[in-house]
Short mmCIF file of C-alpha atoms and ligand atoms in Angstrom, two decimals:
data_model
loop_
_atom_site.label_atom_id
_atom_site.label_comp_id
_atom_site.label_asym_id
_atom_site.label_seq_id
_atom_site.Cartn_x
_atom_site.Cartn_y
_atom_site.Cartn_z
CA MET A 6 0.11 -0.01 0.01
CA ASP A 7 1.43 3.61 -0.82
CA LEU A 8 0.85 5.52 1.71
CA ASN A 9 0.88 8.90 0.05
CA LEU A 10 3.56 10.39 2.16
CA LYS A 11 6.02 11.57 -0.48
CA ASP A 12 6.99 14.87 0.18
CA LYS A 13 5.05 15.43 3.31
CA VAL A 14 6.80 17.63 5.50
CA ILE A 15 6.58 15.72 8.93
CA ILE A 16 8.09 16.87 12.34
CA VAL A 17 9.19 14.15 14.61
CA THR A 18 10.62 15.24 18.16
CA GLY A 19 13.25 13.32 19.55
CA GLY A 20 13.25 11.45 15.59
CA ALA A 21 16.69 10.34 15.69
CA ARG A 22 16.76 7.45 18.45
CA GLY A 23 14.35 4.92 19.86
CA ILE A 24 11.15 4.87 18.82
CA GLY A 25 11.36 8.47 17.17
CA GLY A 26 14.40 7.14 15.21
CA GLY A 27 12.11 3.83 13.94
CA ILE A 28 9.27 6.27 13.32
CA SER A 29 11.93 8.53 10.93
CA GLU A 30 12.95 5.38 9.19
CA SER A 31 9.53 4.52 8.20
CA LEU A 32 8.51 7.86 7.23
CA ALA A 33 12.03 8.15 5.23
CA ALA A 34 11.22 4.86 3.28
CA GLU A 35 7.77 6.45 2.19
CA GLY A 36 9.59 9.58 0.92
CA ALA A 37 8.40 12.15 3.36
CA LYS A 38 10.67 15.26 4.40
CA LEU A 39 11.70 15.16 7.84
CA VAL A 40 12.21 17.66 10.68
CA ILE A 41 14.09 16.44 13.76
CA PRO A 42 14.21 18.55 17.02
CA SER A 43 16.49 16.54 19.22
CA ARG A 44 18.95 17.05 21.95
CA PRO A 45 22.55 17.07 20.30
CA SER A 46 24.82 13.79 20.74
CA PRO A 47 27.30 11.76 18.65
CA ALA A 48 24.50 9.14 18.57
CA THR A 49 21.99 11.59 17.07
CA GLU A 50 24.18 12.97 14.82
CA GLU A 51 25.09 9.46 13.44
CA ALA A 52 21.65 8.56 13.15
CA ILE A 53 20.77 12.16 11.42
CA ALA A 54 23.63 11.41 8.74
CA LYS A 55 22.10 8.04 8.00
CA LEU A 56 18.67 9.48 7.59
CA GLN A 57 20.12 12.16 5.42
CA GLU A 58 21.23 9.45 2.95
CA LYS A 59 17.43 8.32 2.55
CA THR A 60 15.69 11.56 2.55
CA GLU A 61 15.80 15.45 3.12
CA VAL A 62 16.10 16.07 6.94
CA LEU A 63 16.29 19.29 8.82
CA TYR A 64 17.98 18.94 11.91
CA LEU A 65 17.39 21.09 14.76
CA PRO A 66 19.59 20.42 17.68
CA GLY A 67 18.30 21.70 21.21
CA ASP A 68 16.46 20.72 24.10
CA LEU A 69 12.74 21.15 23.73
CA THR A 70 12.55 22.43 27.43
CA THR A 71 14.51 25.65 26.32
CA PRO A 72 12.19 28.49 26.25
CA GLY A 73 11.23 29.60 22.82
CA ILE A 74 12.56 26.98 20.80
CA CYS A 75 9.01 25.43 20.10
CA GLU A 76 8.15 28.57 18.07
CA ASP A 77 11.64 28.51 16.62
CA ILE A 78 11.19 24.76 15.50
CA ILE A 79 7.94 25.70 13.47
CA ASN A 80 9.22 28.76 11.92
CA LYS A 81 12.24 27.05 10.78
CA THR A 82 10.21 24.06 9.41
CA VAL A 83 7.95 26.43 7.36
CA GLU A 84 11.17 28.47 6.24
CA LYS A 85 12.72 25.52 4.76
CA PHE A 86 9.87 23.41 3.64
CA GLY A 87 6.87 25.91 3.32
CA ALA A 88 4.57 23.64 5.28
CA ILE A 89 3.83 21.21 7.82
CA ASP A 90 1.92 18.24 6.98
CA VAL A 91 2.44 16.09 10.49
CA LEU A 92 3.49 16.68 14.06
CA ILE A 93 4.77 13.80 15.80
CA ASN A 94 5.31 14.44 19.40
CA ASN A 95 7.32 11.65 20.39
CA ALA A 96 10.07 13.05 22.72
CA GLY A 97 9.71 12.39 26.36
CA ILE A 98 11.32 10.59 29.27
CA ASN A 99 10.47 8.72 32.63
CA ASP A 100 12.25 10.94 34.82
CA GLY A 101 11.26 9.38 37.96
CA CYS A 102 9.82 12.24 39.54
CA ASN A 103 7.70 10.91 42.67
CA ILE A 104 5.39 12.47 44.97
CA THR A 105 7.96 12.91 47.55
CA ASP A 106 9.90 15.17 45.39
CA SER A 107 9.71 18.71 45.21
CA LEU A 108 7.35 21.15 43.20
CA GLU A 109 10.30 22.20 41.09
CA LYS A 110 10.82 18.62 39.85
CA PHE A 111 7.50 17.90 39.29
CA GLN A 112 7.24 21.18 37.20
CA GLN A 113 10.55 19.72 35.38
CA SER A 114 8.73 16.70 34.65
CA LEU A 115 5.94 18.27 33.08
CA SER A 116 8.56 20.47 30.89
CA ASN A 117 10.23 17.22 29.97
CA ASN A 118 6.99 15.71 28.76
CA LEU A 119 3.74 17.65 28.31
CA ILE A 120 4.80 21.73 27.88
CA HIS A 121 6.47 21.46 24.64
CA VAL A 122 3.71 19.36 23.18
CA PHE A 123 1.22 22.10 23.96
CA GLU A 124 3.92 24.60 22.63
CA LEU A 125 4.50 22.94 19.38
CA VAL A 126 0.73 22.39 18.64
CA HIS A 127 0.03 25.88 19.43
CA TYR A 128 2.52 27.12 16.93
CA ALA A 129 1.82 24.56 14.32
CA LEU A 130 -1.87 24.90 14.34
CA PRO A 131 -2.25 27.32 11.44
CA HIS A 132 0.30 25.49 9.31
CA LEU A 133 -1.73 22.32 9.99
CA GLU A 134 -4.70 23.91 9.23
CA LYS A 135 -3.51 24.94 5.75
CA SER A 136 -2.32 21.42 4.86
CA GLN A 137 -5.21 19.66 6.61
CA GLY A 138 -2.75 17.73 8.37
CA ASN A 139 -2.54 15.93 11.75
CA VAL A 140 -1.04 15.39 15.17
CA ILE A 141 0.51 12.18 16.79
CA ASN A 142 1.19 12.11 20.19
CA ILE A 143 3.44 8.98 21.44
CA GLY A 144 2.16 8.29 24.82
CA SER A 145 2.72 5.67 27.47
CA LYS A 146 0.73 2.76 28.92
CA VAL A 147 1.44 4.72 32.57
CA ALA A 148 -1.39 6.87 31.78
CA GLU A 149 -3.76 3.88 32.29
CA THR A 150 -1.65 1.66 34.52
CA GLY A 151 0.24 3.87 36.89
CA GLN A 152 3.83 2.45 37.18
CA GLY A 153 5.10 3.57 40.52
CA ASN A 154 7.76 6.51 41.01
CA ALA A 155 6.33 8.21 38.16
CA THR A 156 4.21 10.76 39.44
CA GLY A 157 5.32 13.83 37.14
CA TYR A 158 5.36 10.95 33.95
CA ALA A 159 2.02 9.86 34.42
CA ALA A 160 0.53 13.30 35.02
CA ALA A 161 2.13 14.34 31.63
CA LYS A 162 1.03 11.22 29.62
CA GLY A 163 -2.20 11.20 31.20
CA ALA A 164 -2.85 14.80 30.32
CA LEU A 165 -1.56 13.97 26.42
CA ASN A 166 -4.51 11.16 26.33
CA ALA A 167 -6.87 13.69 27.38
CA LEU A 168 -5.54 16.26 24.78
CA THR A 169 -5.61 13.91 22.33
CA ARG A 170 -9.45 13.61 22.57
CA GLU A 171 -9.83 17.61 23.42
CA TRP A 172 -7.79 18.65 20.30
CA ALA A 173 -9.57 15.93 17.99
CA LEU A 174 -12.59 17.49 18.98
CA GLU A 175 -11.81 20.70 18.66
CA PHE A 176 -9.67 20.69 15.30
CA ARG A 177 -12.23 18.60 13.67
CA MET A 178 -13.75 21.74 12.20
CA LYS A 179 -10.57 22.39 10.65
CA ASN A 180 -10.31 18.77 9.20
CA ILE A 181 -7.22 18.33 11.56
CA ARG A 182 -6.91 14.84 12.97
CA VAL A 183 -5.40 13.95 16.37
CA ASN A 184 -4.26 10.53 17.76
CA SER A 185 -1.99 8.86 20.03
CA ILE A 186 0.02 5.75 19.77
CA ILE A 187 0.85 4.03 23.11
CA PRO A 188 4.07 1.84 23.74
CA ALA A 189 4.23 -0.45 26.67
CA GLU A 190 7.65 -2.14 26.60
CA CYS A 191 9.80 -1.52 23.72
CA MET A 192 13.47 -2.06 23.88
CA THR A 193 15.06 1.48 23.21
CA PRO A 194 18.18 3.61 24.47
CA LEU A 195 15.90 4.92 27.26
CA TYR A 196 14.60 1.37 28.20
CA GLU A 197 18.07 0.13 28.26
CA ASN A 198 19.21 2.99 30.49
CA TRP A 199 16.55 1.98 32.75
CA LEU A 200 17.31 -1.83 32.70
CA SER A 201 20.85 -1.05 33.34
CA THR A 202 20.22 0.84 36.75
CA LEU A 203 18.64 -2.95 38.13
CA PRO A 204 20.75 -5.46 39.75
CA ASP A 205 19.84 -8.13 37.24
CA PRO A 206 19.07 -6.45 33.74
CA LYS A 207 18.54 -9.73 31.92
CA ALA A 208 16.47 -11.46 34.43
CA GLU A 209 14.19 -8.26 34.46
CA GLU A 210 13.73 -8.20 30.72
CA ASP A 211 12.73 -11.75 30.47
CA ARG A 212 10.16 -11.26 33.19
CA ILE A 213 8.54 -8.48 31.64
CA SER A 214 8.55 -10.07 28.36
CA GLY A 215 7.03 -13.20 29.59
CA MET A 216 4.07 -10.98 30.80
CA ILE A 217 3.40 -9.66 27.28
CA PRO A 218 0.26 -11.59 26.17
CA LEU A 219 1.04 -11.60 22.33
CA GLY A 220 4.31 -13.92 21.92
CA GLU A 221 5.80 -13.16 25.48
CA ARG A 222 8.33 -10.35 23.92
CA MET A 223 8.40 -6.87 23.43
CA THR A 224 6.96 -4.56 20.84
CA THR A 225 9.70 -3.75 18.08
CA ILE A 226 10.32 -0.18 17.22
CA ASN A 227 9.50 -1.13 13.76
CA GLU A 228 5.97 -2.10 14.80
CA LEU A 229 5.46 1.20 16.42
CA ALA A 230 6.89 3.20 13.86
CA ASP A 231 4.83 1.61 11.02
CA LEU A 232 1.48 1.99 12.77
CA THR A 233 2.66 5.58 13.63
CA ALA A 234 3.04 5.99 9.59
CA PHE A 235 0.04 4.66 8.85
CA ILE A 236 -1.74 7.02 11.31
CA ALA A 237 0.18 9.96 9.73
CA SER A 238 -0.97 9.09 6.37
CA ASN A 239 -4.40 9.87 4.71
CA ARG A 240 -4.85 6.16 4.34
CA SER A 241 -6.19 6.69 8.08
CA SER A 242 -8.12 9.65 6.78
CA HIS A 243 -11.31 9.02 9.05
CA THR A 244 -9.42 8.01 12.27
CA THR A 245 -9.22 10.78 15.07
CA GLY A 246 -9.22 11.08 18.79
CA GLN A 247 -8.24 7.55 19.25
CA ILE A 248 -5.53 6.13 21.70
CA LEU A 249 -3.82 3.15 19.65
CA TYR A 250 -2.09 0.54 21.66
CA ALA A 251 0.73 -1.28 19.92
CA ASP A 252 1.88 -3.49 22.97
CA GLY A 253 0.95 -7.14 22.35
CA GLY A 254 -2.26 -6.61 24.60
CA TYR A 255 -0.08 -5.84 27.63
CA THR A 256 -2.16 -3.20 28.74
CA HIS A 257 -5.72 -4.37 28.52
CA LEU A 258 -5.86 -8.28 28.42
CA ASP A 259 -6.80 -10.24 31.49
CA ARG A 260 -3.48 -11.25 33.48
CA LYS A 261 -5.00 -14.14 35.11
CA CYS A 262 -4.81 -15.85 31.38
CA THR A 263 -1.23 -14.42 30.79
CA VAL A 264 0.73 -14.49 33.83
CA LYS A 265 2.37 -17.64 34.73
P1 NAP B 1 14.69 7.38 24.00
O1 NAP B 1 15.10 6.26 23.66
O2 NAP B 1 15.42 8.09 24.83
O3 NAP B 1 14.58 8.40 22.74
C1 NAP B 1 14.00 9.51 22.56
C2 NAP B 1 14.95 10.35 22.01
O4 NAP B 1 14.26 11.84 22.30
C3 NAP B 1 16.42 10.62 22.50
O5 NAP B 1 16.99 10.94 21.16
C4 NAP B 1 16.40 11.77 23.24
O6 NAP B 1 17.49 12.40 23.45
C5 NAP B 1 15.27 12.83 22.66
N1 NAP B 1 14.62 13.85 23.63
C6 NAP B 1 14.00 13.34 24.76
N2 NAP B 1 13.73 14.38 25.37
C7 NAP B 1 14.13 15.50 24.81
C8 NAP B 1 13.86 16.92 24.98
N3 NAP B 1 13.42 17.34 26.03
N4 NAP B 1 14.60 17.63 24.13
C9 NAP B 1 15.06 17.11 23.03
N5 NAP B 1 15.23 15.84 22.79
C10 NAP B 1 14.82 15.13 23.61
O7 NAP B 1 13.23 7.06 24.24
P2 NAP B 1 12.15 6.07 23.37
O8 NAP B 1 11.96 4.84 24.73
O9 NAP B 1 12.26 5.89 22.38
O10 NAP B 1 10.69 6.79 23.90
C11 NAP B 1 9.93 7.53 22.98
C12 NAP B 1 8.71 7.98 23.53
O11 NAP B 1 7.82 6.81 23.67
C13 NAP B 1 8.66 8.78 24.86
O12 NAP B 1 7.83 9.85 24.76
C14 NAP B 1 8.42 7.80 25.92
O13 NAP B 1 7.68 8.39 27.06
C15 NAP B 1 7.42 6.71 24.86
N6 NAP B 1 7.46 5.59 25.99
C16 NAP B 1 8.46 4.70 25.23
C17 NAP B 1 8.14 3.10 26.10
C18 NAP B 1 9.34 2.39 25.94
O14 NAP B 1 9.34 1.03 26.20
N7 NAP B 1 10.36 2.55 25.39
C19 NAP B 1 7.32 2.91 26.80
C20 NAP B 1 6.36 4.02 26.93
C21 NAP B 1 6.42 4.94 26.46
P3 NAP B 1 18.83 11.81 24.13
O15 NAP B 1 19.42 10.84 23.16
O16 NAP B 1 19.50 13.26 24.42
O17 NAP B 1 18.29 11.11 25.46
#
């Protein structure tokens, strides 16, 4: 199936590594033009160079929590490509902000995971209206399940699900779709970092994988990326306000049937 994404201008925040990196790969394979705002690092720059062999990529290094950066990202995208067709809010981190932490840490966690989504949508809206484009938010199972030690992250990801529905409703008259894709367990640099803090990372990886109903394995980056590319495309032109779980059934299926 041709997704008709050739030459579409798509912003993928954190789109060089992990799930975002996979989304960029899937979109590049469809011929989309990419805008990738992400924190600079050698690994990110190496990934950007590889993507640039496949398609046109505007790499905008920086931290999304920096004041003014989101407006700048939208302006630079339009300057370079003249339009915005899709905004994919992927960047985020479970920063371990807990209820016992300070208000400042909680606010920082919201900045890491939520505030830049508001700002990017705010500034992108007139351009998405022109292109009849769409927004995809990458959420987390934590919004449904809780996780422990994740007060800031859960608040932000819960808000993202609520905003997906709120914006889908509000933007319907502009013909702008808004959807969420939800990962649960997917091996990425972020996930590997978390596992490496545990006493026996391999045992924990096996324990978690064993609880995932479909195939007793983690969701691959490609499985999340290809779903995201499909939702970004006009092949899903009547899908809006949806919270889609690519998680092997982990979030919703009955545990008494799956946990050994
Ligand atoms: P990842 O491996 O850390 O990749 C995310 C990329 O985004 C990294 O390159 C990171 O930069 C960048 N980034 C993060 N915050 C940023 C910021 N404030 N400004 C600029 N760049 C930023 O993470 P991932 O596991 O692929 O996660 C992607 C999304 O999926 C996140 O929203 C996460 O909450 C969600 N998610 C993931 C899982 C999972 O199992 N992996 C589960 C549930 C939800 P650095 O390289 O500098 O860190």
